């Protein structure tokens, strides 16, 4: 069965993925960036290529036809599989992104959209205004490429609908984590994730391993590894850019702050962001 690590882009997904990779796949809880590949991404182009022609990978209607089939293929292994995704929990032409037959649980990470804008601006090398237009776009779709080869497209949509699509799912076990809590209380927030997983899997809380995994995946360590070995996630600039210093109060244009507060007032109030 699949356990999703889901989030809107630039919301802390990679950090959670790094922590879990260290906790689950390293005996000593040491971490290097190659270990992150122990947790794959979805849609997976290598598996999807078994079902459809890769020339259609950027045709989302075609890709959506195989969401469930690919997950059924993954679940043939009869074991827990962690997968990262930036997809909304959506359906296209009656094709649902996932279902309770294939998904055991999900971890959803949500982040203040004002800081998401700053991270997107750095990641894609665009202006704050362009990032704002992306985050409010109801039809935002990611069309990735790897070494000029098409990677399956992903439907994201706007920030609040993405959050609500996962938050309002009551048919699948879930935990919703605020990125800001990861910053303020890293150990206990990751401990909450492990405790959640222990309810549905054989994963247990190991305090020593938890502390080591938290320490080994701190921002400064991840940044040093990127500087030394590189880390390509399609970004224009450094992936691990500012960490805690990425603060909308100091860096985001006041006009964009006003627009984003108005656009997402309900969800941001609910989450305590305004």
PDB file of C-alpha atoms in Angstrom:
ATOM      1  CA  UNK A   1       0.000   0.000   0.000  1.00  0.00           C
ATOM      2  CA  UNK A   2       1.076   3.563  -0.725  1.00  0.00           C
ATOM      3  CA  UNK A   3       1.774   6.284   1.821  1.00  0.00           C
ATOM      4  CA  UNK A   4       1.939   9.692   0.151  1.00  0.00           C
ATOM      5  CA  UNK A   5       4.168  12.592   1.113  1.00  0.00           C
ATOM      6  CA  UNK A   6       2.074  15.299  -0.512  1.00  0.00           C
ATOM      7  CA  UNK A   7       2.374  19.065  -0.685  1.00  0.00           C
ATOM      8  CA  UNK A   8       2.043  22.099  -2.887  1.00  0.00           C
ATOM      9  CA  UNK A   9       5.418  22.769  -4.579  1.00  0.00           C
ATOM     10  CA  UNK A  10       8.035  24.464  -2.388  1.00  0.00           C
ATOM     11  CA  UNK A  11       6.312  23.597   0.877  1.00  0.00           C
ATOM     12  CA  UNK A  12       8.784  21.315   2.662  1.00  0.00           C
ATOM     13  CA  UNK A  13       8.113  18.030   0.883  1.00  0.00           C
ATOM     14  CA  UNK A  14      11.809  17.399   0.243  1.00  0.00           C
ATOM     15  CA  UNK A  15      12.681  17.983   3.899  1.00  0.00           C
ATOM     16  CA  UNK A  16      10.124  15.411   5.077  1.00  0.00           C
ATOM     17  CA  UNK A  17      11.284  13.032   2.360  1.00  0.00           C
ATOM     18  CA  UNK A  18      14.907  13.464   3.485  1.00  0.00           C
ATOM     19  CA  UNK A  19      14.022  12.852   7.141  1.00  0.00           C
ATOM     20  CA  UNK A  20      12.023   9.703   6.365  1.00  0.00           C
ATOM     21  CA  UNK A  21      14.755   8.440   4.031  1.00  0.00           C
ATOM     22  CA  UNK A  22      17.239   8.804   6.872  1.00  0.00           C
ATOM     23  CA  UNK A  23      14.931   7.288   9.491  1.00  0.00           C
ATOM     24  CA  UNK A  24      13.746   4.339   7.404  1.00  0.00           C
ATOM     25  CA  UNK A  25      16.696   3.521   5.157  1.00  0.00           C
ATOM     26  CA  UNK A  26      19.885   4.290   7.087  1.00  0.00           C
ATOM     27  CA  UNK A  27      20.995   1.998   9.897  1.00  0.00           C
ATOM     28  CA  UNK A  28      23.018   4.796  11.469  1.00  0.00           C
ATOM     29  CA  UNK A  29      20.488   7.493  10.453  1.00  0.00           C
ATOM     30  CA  UNK A  30      23.252   9.220   8.513  1.00  0.00           C
ATOM     31  CA  UNK A  31      22.081  11.020   5.406  1.00  0.00           C
ATOM     32  CA  UNK A  32      23.364  11.938   2.009  1.00  0.00           C
ATOM     33  CA  UNK A  33      21.298  13.344  -0.817  1.00  0.00           C
ATOM     34  CA  UNK A  34      21.404  10.083  -2.785  1.00  0.00           C
ATOM     35  CA  UNK A  35      19.429   8.440   0.013  1.00  0.00           C
ATOM     36  CA  UNK A  36      16.423  10.602  -0.850  1.00  0.00           C
ATOM     37  CA  UNK A  37      15.880   8.469  -3.942  1.00  0.00           C
ATOM     38  CA  UNK A  38      14.764   5.638  -1.650  1.00  0.00           C
ATOM     39  CA  UNK A  39      11.432   7.463  -1.682  1.00  0.00           C
ATOM     40  CA  UNK A  40      10.246   7.809  -5.253  1.00  0.00           C
ATOM     41  CA  UNK A  41       8.075  10.399  -6.958  1.00  0.00           C
ATOM     42  CA  UNK A  42       4.681  10.035  -8.576  1.00  0.00           C
ATOM     43  CA  UNK A  43       3.905   9.877 -11.420  1.00  0.00           C
ATOM     44  CA  UNK A  44       6.973   7.683 -12.035  1.00  0.00           C
ATOM     45  CA  UNK A  45       7.995   7.918 -15.703  1.00  0.00           C
ATOM     46  CA  UNK A  46       9.697   4.508 -15.693  1.00  0.00           C
ATOM     47  CA  UNK A  47       6.548   2.704 -14.526  1.00  0.00           C
ATOM     48  CA  UNK A  48       4.112   4.862 -16.483  1.00  0.00           C
ATOM     49  CA  UNK A  49       6.112   4.063 -19.629  1.00  0.00           C
ATOM     50  CA  UNK A  50       4.956   0.443 -19.282  1.00  0.00           C
ATOM     51  CA  UNK A  51       1.373   1.584 -19.827  1.00  0.00           C
ATOM     52  CA  UNK A  52       1.545   4.476 -22.306  1.00  0.00           C
ATOM     53  CA  UNK A  53       3.756   6.132 -24.903  1.00  0.00           C
ATOM     54  CA  UNK A  54       6.086   8.628 -23.264  1.00  0.00           C
ATOM     55  CA  UNK A  55       5.431  11.121 -26.067  1.00  0.00           C
ATOM     56  CA  UNK A  56       2.046  11.667 -24.344  1.00  0.00           C
ATOM     57  CA  UNK A  57       3.512  12.283 -20.890  1.00  0.00           C
ATOM     58  CA  UNK A  58       2.535  15.969 -21.089  1.00  0.00           C
ATOM     59  CA  UNK A  59      -1.053  15.117 -22.025  1.00  0.00           C
ATOM     60  CA  UNK A  60      -2.594  15.143 -18.558  1.00  0.00           C
ATOM     61  CA  UNK A  61      -5.863  13.581 -19.731  1.00  0.00           C
ATOM     62  CA  UNK A  62      -3.908  10.582 -21.013  1.00  0.00           C
ATOM     63  CA  UNK A  63      -1.683  10.396 -17.941  1.00  0.00           C
ATOM     64  CA  UNK A  64      -4.712  10.435 -15.632  1.00  0.00           C
ATOM     65  CA  UNK A  65      -6.064   7.264 -17.252  1.00  0.00           C
ATOM     66  CA  UNK A  66      -3.173   5.342 -15.725  1.00  0.00           C
ATOM     67  CA  UNK A  67      -2.919   6.843 -12.222  1.00  0.00           C
ATOM     68  CA  UNK A  68      -4.706   3.921 -10.593  1.00  0.00           C
ATOM     69  CA  UNK A  69      -3.190   1.275 -12.885  1.00  0.00           C
ATOM     70  CA  UNK A  70       0.329   2.417 -11.991  1.00  0.00           C
ATOM     71  CA  UNK A  71      -0.544   2.369  -8.283  1.00  0.00           C
ATOM     72  CA  UNK A  72      -1.999  -1.128  -8.620  1.00  0.00           C
ATOM     73  CA  UNK A  73       1.260  -2.177 -10.291  1.00  0.00           C
ATOM     74  CA  UNK A  74       3.286  -0.645  -7.442  1.00  0.00           C
ATOM     75  CA  UNK A  75       1.127  -2.417  -4.880  1.00  0.00           C
ATOM     76  CA  UNK A  76       1.770  -5.807  -6.438  1.00  0.00           C
ATOM     77  CA  UNK A  77       4.862  -5.841  -4.206  1.00  0.00           C
ATOM     78  CA  UNK A  78       2.527  -6.201  -1.202  1.00  0.00           C
ATOM     79  CA  UNK A  79       4.517  -3.806   0.957  1.00  0.00           C
ATOM     80  CA  UNK A  80       4.449  -0.221   2.178  1.00  0.00           C
ATOM     81  CA  UNK A  81       5.692   2.216  -0.472  1.00  0.00           C
ATOM     82  CA  UNK A  82       6.325   5.882   0.302  1.00  0.00           C
ATOM     83  CA  UNK A  83       5.832   8.236  -2.642  1.00  0.00           C
ATOM     84  CA  UNK A  84       6.292  11.973  -2.990  1.00  0.00           C
ATOM     85  CA  UNK A  85       3.747  13.939  -5.009  1.00  0.00           C
ATOM     86  CA  UNK A  86       2.805  17.534  -5.748  1.00  0.00           C
ATOM     87  CA  UNK A  87      -0.488  16.509  -7.305  1.00  0.00           C
ATOM     88  CA  UNK A  88      -3.782  17.794  -5.989  1.00  0.00           C
ATOM     89  CA  UNK A  89      -6.093  15.026  -4.782  1.00  0.00           C
ATOM     90  CA  UNK A  90      -8.198  15.436  -7.889  1.00  0.00           C
ATOM     91  CA  UNK A  91      -9.983  13.590 -10.671  1.00  0.00           C
ATOM     92  CA  UNK A  92      -9.826  14.228 -14.411  1.00  0.00           C
ATOM     93  CA  UNK A  93     -12.520  12.878 -16.731  1.00  0.00           C
ATOM     94  CA  UNK A  94     -13.600  10.496 -13.985  1.00  0.00           C
ATOM     95  CA  UNK A  95     -10.039   9.298 -13.371  1.00  0.00           C
ATOM     96  CA  UNK A  96      -9.217   9.669  -9.659  1.00  0.00           C
ATOM     97  CA  UNK A  97      -5.675  10.404  -8.541  1.00  0.00           C
ATOM     98  CA  UNK A  98      -5.843   7.653  -5.930  1.00  0.00           C
ATOM     99  CA  UNK A  99      -8.283   5.689  -3.786  1.00  0.00           C
ATOM    100  CA  UNK A 100      -8.466   3.797  -0.506  1.00  0.00           C
ATOM    101  CA  UNK A 101      -7.773   0.516  -2.301  1.00  0.00           C
ATOM    102  CA  UNK A 102      -4.288   1.706  -3.171  1.00  0.00           C
ATOM    103  CA  UNK A 103      -3.501   4.267  -0.476  1.00  0.00           C
ATOM    104  CA  UNK A 104      -2.994   3.429   3.190  1.00  0.00           C
ATOM    105  CA  UNK A 105      -2.319   6.973   4.421  1.00  0.00           C
ATOM    106  CA  UNK A 106      -0.866  10.351   3.540  1.00  0.00           C
ATOM    107  CA  UNK A 107       1.298  13.013   5.110  1.00  0.00           C
ATOM    108  CA  UNK A 108       0.351  16.461   3.828  1.00  0.00           C
ATOM    109  CA  UNK A 109       2.690  19.407   4.385  1.00  0.00           C
ATOM    110  CA  UNK A 110       1.186  22.892   4.157  1.00  0.00           C
ATOM    111  CA  UNK A 111       3.163  26.132   4.151  1.00  0.00           C
ATOM    112  CA  UNK A 112       2.301  29.833   4.385  1.00  0.00           C
ATOM    113  CA  UNK A 113       1.675  30.801   0.731  1.00  0.00           C
ATOM    114  CA  UNK A 114       3.575  34.053   1.166  1.00  0.00           C
ATOM    115  CA  UNK A 115       6.744  32.044   1.807  1.00  0.00           C
ATOM    116  CA  UNK A 116       5.829  29.575  -0.933  1.00  0.00           C
ATOM    117  CA  UNK A 117       5.945  32.518  -3.356  1.00  0.00           C
ATOM    118  CA  UNK A 118       9.457  33.425  -2.223  1.00  0.00           C
ATOM    119  CA  UNK A 119      10.697  29.843  -2.621  1.00  0.00           C
ATOM    120  CA  UNK A 120       9.095  29.502  -6.050  1.00  0.00           C
ATOM    121  CA  UNK A 121      10.683  32.776  -7.125  1.00  0.00           C
ATOM    122  CA  UNK A 122      14.140  31.427  -6.277  1.00  0.00           C
ATOM    123  CA  UNK A 123      13.495  27.916  -7.582  1.00  0.00           C
ATOM    124  CA  UNK A 124      12.236  28.923 -11.011  1.00  0.00           C
ATOM    125  CA  UNK A 125      14.249  32.126 -11.369  1.00  0.00           C
ATOM    126  CA  UNK A 126      11.144  34.277 -11.918  1.00  0.00           C
ATOM    127  CA  UNK A 127       9.667  37.423 -10.389  1.00  0.00           C
ATOM    128  CA  UNK A 128       7.491  37.521  -7.297  1.00  0.00           C
ATOM    129  CA  UNK A 129       4.573  38.625  -9.465  1.00  0.00           C
ATOM    130  CA  UNK A 130       5.017  35.621 -11.745  1.00  0.00           C
ATOM    131  CA  UNK A 131       5.085  33.317  -8.717  1.00  0.00           C
ATOM    132  CA  UNK A 132       1.923  34.962  -7.407  1.00  0.00           C
ATOM    133  CA  UNK A 133       0.170  34.301 -10.723  1.00  0.00           C
ATOM    134  CA  UNK A 134       1.219  30.660 -10.497  1.00  0.00           C
ATOM    135  CA  UNK A 135      -0.009  30.116  -6.948  1.00  0.00           C
ATOM    136  CA  UNK A 136      -3.479  31.524  -7.745  1.00  0.00           C
ATOM    137  CA  UNK A 137      -3.799  29.672 -11.063  1.00  0.00           C
ATOM    138  CA  UNK A 138      -6.723  27.217 -10.899  1.00  0.00           C
ATOM    139  CA  UNK A 139      -5.190  25.275 -13.790  1.00  0.00           C
ATOM    140  CA  UNK A 140      -1.540  25.176 -12.749  1.00  0.00           C
ATOM    141  CA  UNK A 141       0.076  22.060 -14.243  1.00  0.00           C
ATOM    142  CA  UNK A 142       3.713  21.021 -13.927  1.00  0.00           C
ATOM    143  CA  UNK A 143       5.268  19.898 -17.236  1.00  0.00           C
ATOM    144  CA  UNK A 144       8.701  18.581 -16.185  1.00  0.00           C
ATOM    145  CA  UNK A 145      11.571  17.395 -18.337  1.00  0.00           C
ATOM    146  CA  UNK A 146      14.744  15.489 -17.478  1.00  0.00           C
ATOM    147  CA  UNK A 147      17.666  15.794 -19.864  1.00  0.00           C
ATOM    148  CA  UNK A 148      15.237  16.907 -22.601  1.00  0.00           C
ATOM    149  CA  UNK A 149      13.008  13.863 -21.998  1.00  0.00           C
ATOM    150  CA  UNK A 150       9.379  14.340 -21.003  1.00  0.00           C
ATOM    151  CA  UNK A 151       8.408  13.497 -17.421  1.00  0.00           C
ATOM    152  CA  UNK A 152       4.689  12.921 -16.680  1.00  0.00           C
ATOM    153  CA  UNK A 153       2.693  16.074 -16.066  1.00  0.00           C
ATOM    154  CA  UNK A 154       1.109  16.763 -12.683  1.00  0.00           C
ATOM    155  CA  UNK A 155      -2.048  18.735 -11.941  1.00  0.00           C
ATOM    156  CA  UNK A 156      -1.439  21.140  -9.062  1.00  0.00           C
ATOM    157  CA  UNK A 157      -4.034  23.929  -9.295  1.00  0.00           C
ATOM    158  CA  UNK A 158      -3.994  26.876  -6.906  1.00  0.00           C
ATOM    159  CA  UNK A 159      -2.686  26.854  -3.353  1.00  0.00           C
ATOM    160  CA  UNK A 160      -5.945  26.749  -1.423  1.00  0.00           C
ATOM    161  CA  UNK A 161      -7.722  24.165  -3.588  1.00  0.00           C
ATOM    162  CA  UNK A 162      -4.645  21.945  -3.387  1.00  0.00           C
ATOM    163  CA  UNK A 163      -4.653  22.153   0.410  1.00  0.00           C
ATOM    164  CA  UNK A 164      -8.418  21.592   0.645  1.00  0.00           C
ATOM    165  CA  UNK A 165      -8.356  18.632  -1.738  1.00  0.00           C
ATOM    166  CA  UNK A 166      -6.137  16.681   0.674  1.00  0.00           C
ATOM    167  CA  UNK A 167      -7.452  18.146   3.924  1.00  0.00           C
ATOM    168  CA  UNK A 168     -11.069  17.288   3.109  1.00  0.00           C
ATOM    169  CA  UNK A 169     -10.317  13.656   2.259  1.00  0.00           C
ATOM    170  CA  UNK A 170     -11.930  11.570   4.994  1.00  0.00           C
ATOM    171  CA  UNK A 171     -11.663   8.134   3.380  1.00  0.00           C
ATOM    172  CA  UNK A 172      -7.883   7.791   3.888  1.00  0.00           C
ATOM    173  CA  UNK A 173      -5.786   7.997   7.068  1.00  0.00           C
ATOM    174  CA  UNK A 174      -4.065  11.376   7.181  1.00  0.00           C
ATOM    175  CA  UNK A 175      -1.852  13.747   9.097  1.00  0.00           C
ATOM    176  CA  UNK A 176      -1.480  17.410   8.144  1.00  0.00           C
ATOM    177  CA  UNK A 177       1.808  19.056   9.065  1.00  0.00           C
ATOM    178  CA  UNK A 178       2.547  22.773   8.971  1.00  0.00           C
ATOM    179  CA  UNK A 179       5.979  23.636   7.598  1.00  0.00           C
ATOM    180  CA  UNK A 180       6.180  26.321  10.258  1.00  0.00           C
ATOM    181  CA  UNK A 181       5.919  23.655  12.975  1.00  0.00           C
ATOM    182  CA  UNK A 182       8.794  21.787  11.340  1.00  0.00           C
ATOM    183  CA  UNK A 183      10.818  24.981  11.717  1.00  0.00           C
ATOM    184  CA  UNK A 184       9.749  25.822  15.294  1.00  0.00           C
ATOM    185  CA  UNK A 185       9.735  22.341  16.825  1.00  0.00           C
ATOM    186  CA  UNK A 186      11.498  20.029  14.401  1.00  0.00           C
ATOM    187  CA  UNK A 187      11.999  17.024  16.642  1.00  0.00           C
ATOM    188  CA  UNK A 188       8.463  16.799  18.019  1.00  0.00           C
ATOM    189  CA  UNK A 189       6.854  17.477  14.643  1.00  0.00           C
ATOM    190  CA  UNK A 190       8.822  14.651  13.024  1.00  0.00           C
ATOM    191  CA  UNK A 191       8.016  12.524  16.079  1.00  0.00           C
ATOM    192  CA  UNK A 192       4.325  13.161  15.407  1.00  0.00           C
ATOM    193  CA  UNK A 193       4.825  11.829  11.879  1.00  0.00           C
ATOM    194  CA  UNK A 194       6.529   8.664  13.152  1.00  0.00           C
ATOM    195  CA  UNK A 195       3.795   8.125  15.755  1.00  0.00           C
ATOM    196  CA  UNK A 196       1.168   8.541  13.047  1.00  0.00           C
ATOM    197  CA  UNK A 197       2.899   5.982  10.837  1.00  0.00           C
ATOM    198  CA  UNK A 198       3.194   3.561  13.751  1.00  0.00           C
ATOM    199  CA  UNK A 199      -0.616   3.380  13.908  1.00  0.00           C
ATOM    200  CA  UNK A 200      -0.833   1.820  10.443  1.00  0.00           C
ATOM    201  CA  UNK A 201       2.557   0.195   9.839  1.00  0.00           C
ATOM    202  CA  UNK A 202       5.300  -1.663  11.693  1.00  0.00           C
ATOM    203  CA  UNK A 203       7.346   1.554  11.887  1.00  0.00           C
ATOM    204  CA  UNK A 204       8.084   2.357  15.533  1.00  0.00           C
ATOM    205  CA  UNK A 205       9.429   5.379  17.330  1.00  0.00           C
ATOM    206  CA  UNK A 206      13.135   5.024  18.113  1.00  0.00           C
ATOM    207  CA  UNK A 207      14.258   8.088  20.047  1.00  0.00           C
ATOM    208  CA  UNK A 208      17.954   7.743  19.196  1.00  0.00           C
ATOM    209  CA  UNK A 209      17.242   7.254  15.499  1.00  0.00           C
ATOM    210  CA  UNK A 210      14.747  10.134  15.551  1.00  0.00           C
ATOM    211  CA  UNK A 211      17.296  12.545  17.020  1.00  0.00           C
ATOM    212  CA  UNK A 212      20.016  11.426  14.592  1.00  0.00           C
ATOM    213  CA  UNK A 213      17.702  11.749  11.596  1.00  0.00           C
ATOM    214  CA  UNK A 214      16.591  15.227  12.679  1.00  0.00           C
ATOM    215  CA  UNK A 215      20.188  16.360  13.178  1.00  0.00           C
ATOM    216  CA  UNK A 216      21.437  14.863   9.911  1.00  0.00           C
ATOM    217  CA  UNK A 217      18.717  16.496   7.818  1.00  0.00           C
ATOM    218  CA  UNK A 218      18.992  19.999   9.220  1.00  0.00           C
ATOM    219  CA  UNK A 219      19.022  22.760   6.592  1.00  0.00           C
ATOM    220  CA  UNK A 220      22.710  23.565   7.007  1.00  0.00           C
ATOM    221  CA  UNK A 221      23.699  19.942   6.423  1.00  0.00           C
ATOM    222  CA  UNK A 222      21.479  19.648   3.363  1.00  0.00           C
ATOM    223  CA  UNK A 223      22.889  22.899   2.008  1.00  0.00           C
ATOM    224  CA  UNK A 224      26.488  21.702   2.514  1.00  0.00           C
ATOM    225  CA  UNK A 225      25.728  18.490   0.647  1.00  0.00           C
ATOM    226  CA  UNK A 226      24.168  20.407  -2.227  1.00  0.00           C
ATOM    227  CA  UNK A 227      27.226  22.662  -2.392  1.00  0.00           C
ATOM    228  CA  UNK A 228      29.537  19.643  -2.443  1.00  0.00           C
ATOM    229  CA  UNK A 229      27.655  17.140  -4.593  1.00  0.00           C
ATOM    230  CA  UNK A 230      24.919  19.117  -6.344  1.00  0.00           C
ATOM    231  CA  UNK A 231      21.186  18.502  -6.187  1.00  0.00           C
ATOM    232  CA  UNK A 232      19.126  18.793  -9.350  1.00  0.00           C
ATOM    233  CA  UNK A 233      15.375  19.188  -8.921  1.00  0.00           C
ATOM    234  CA  UNK A 234      14.899  21.372 -11.982  1.00  0.00           C
ATOM    235  CA  UNK A 235      15.697  24.584 -10.111  1.00  0.00           C
ATOM    236  CA  UNK A 236      17.425  27.628 -11.579  1.00  0.00           C
ATOM    237  CA  UNK A 237      19.263  28.516  -8.361  1.00  0.00           C
ATOM    238  CA  UNK A 238      20.264  26.729  -5.163  1.00  0.00           C
ATOM    239  CA  UNK A 239      17.569  24.287  -4.037  1.00  0.00           C
ATOM    240  CA  UNK A 240      18.385  24.745  -0.351  1.00  0.00           C
ATOM    241  CA  UNK A 241      18.312  28.511  -0.563  1.00  0.00           C
ATOM    242  CA  UNK A 242      17.528  30.465   2.614  1.00  0.00           C
ATOM    243  CA  UNK A 243      15.933  28.072   5.087  1.00  0.00           C
ATOM    244  CA  UNK A 244      14.567  29.960   8.098  1.00  0.00           C
ATOM    245  CA  UNK A 245      15.714  33.240   6.541  1.00  0.00           C
ATOM    246  CA  UNK A 246      13.074  32.819   3.830  1.00  0.00           C
ATOM    247  CA  UNK A 247      10.673  35.223   5.564  1.00  0.00           C
ATOM    248  CA  UNK A 248       7.894  37.003   3.667  1.00  0.00           C
ATOM    249  CA  UNK A 249       7.823  39.775   6.285  1.00  0.00           C
ATOM    250  CA  UNK A 250      11.244  40.948   5.139  1.00  0.00           C
ATOM    251  CA  UNK A 251      11.377  39.867   1.492  1.00  0.00           C
ATOM    252  CA  UNK A 252       7.916  39.886  -0.093  1.00  0.00           C
ATOM    253  CA  UNK A 253       6.498  42.902  -1.922  1.00  0.00           C
ATOM    254  CA  UNK A 254       3.745  44.572   0.144  1.00  0.00           C
ATOM    255  CA  UNK A 255       1.308  44.621  -2.784  1.00  0.00           C
ATOM    256  CA  UNK A 256       1.658  40.872  -3.227  1.00  0.00           C
ATOM    257  CA  UNK A 257       1.188  40.358   0.521  1.00  0.00           C
ATOM    258  CA  UNK A 258      -2.132  42.209   0.336  1.00  0.00           C
ATOM    259  CA  UNK A 259      -3.271  40.245  -2.698  1.00  0.00           C
ATOM    260  CA  UNK A 260      -2.377  36.847  -1.258  1.00  0.00           C
ATOM    261  CA  UNK A 261      -4.026  37.659   2.091  1.00  0.00           C
ATOM    262  CA  UNK A 262      -7.223  38.535   0.250  1.00  0.00           C
ATOM    263  CA  UNK A 263      -7.075  35.597  -2.159  1.00  0.00           C
ATOM    264  CA  UNK A 264      -6.599  32.920   0.501  1.00  0.00           C
ATOM    265  CA  UNK A 265      -8.121  34.651   3.544  1.00  0.00           C
ATOM    266  CA  UNK A 266     -10.293  31.744   4.687  1.00  0.00           C
ATOM    267  CA  UNK A 267      -7.627  29.017   4.581  1.00  0.00           C
ATOM    268  CA  UNK A 268      -4.880  31.265   5.934  1.00  0.00           C
ATOM    269  CA  UNK A 269      -7.086  32.252   8.874  1.00  0.00           C
ATOM    270  CA  UNK A 270      -7.909  28.611   9.549  1.00  0.00           C
ATOM    271  CA  UNK A 271      -4.188  27.760   9.596  1.00  0.00           C
ATOM    272  CA  UNK A 272      -3.278  30.730  11.777  1.00  0.00           C
ATOM    273  CA  UNK A 273      -1.283  32.529   9.100  1.00  0.00           C
ATOM    274  CA  UNK A 274      -3.377  35.713   9.398  1.00  0.00           C
TER     275      UNK A 274
END
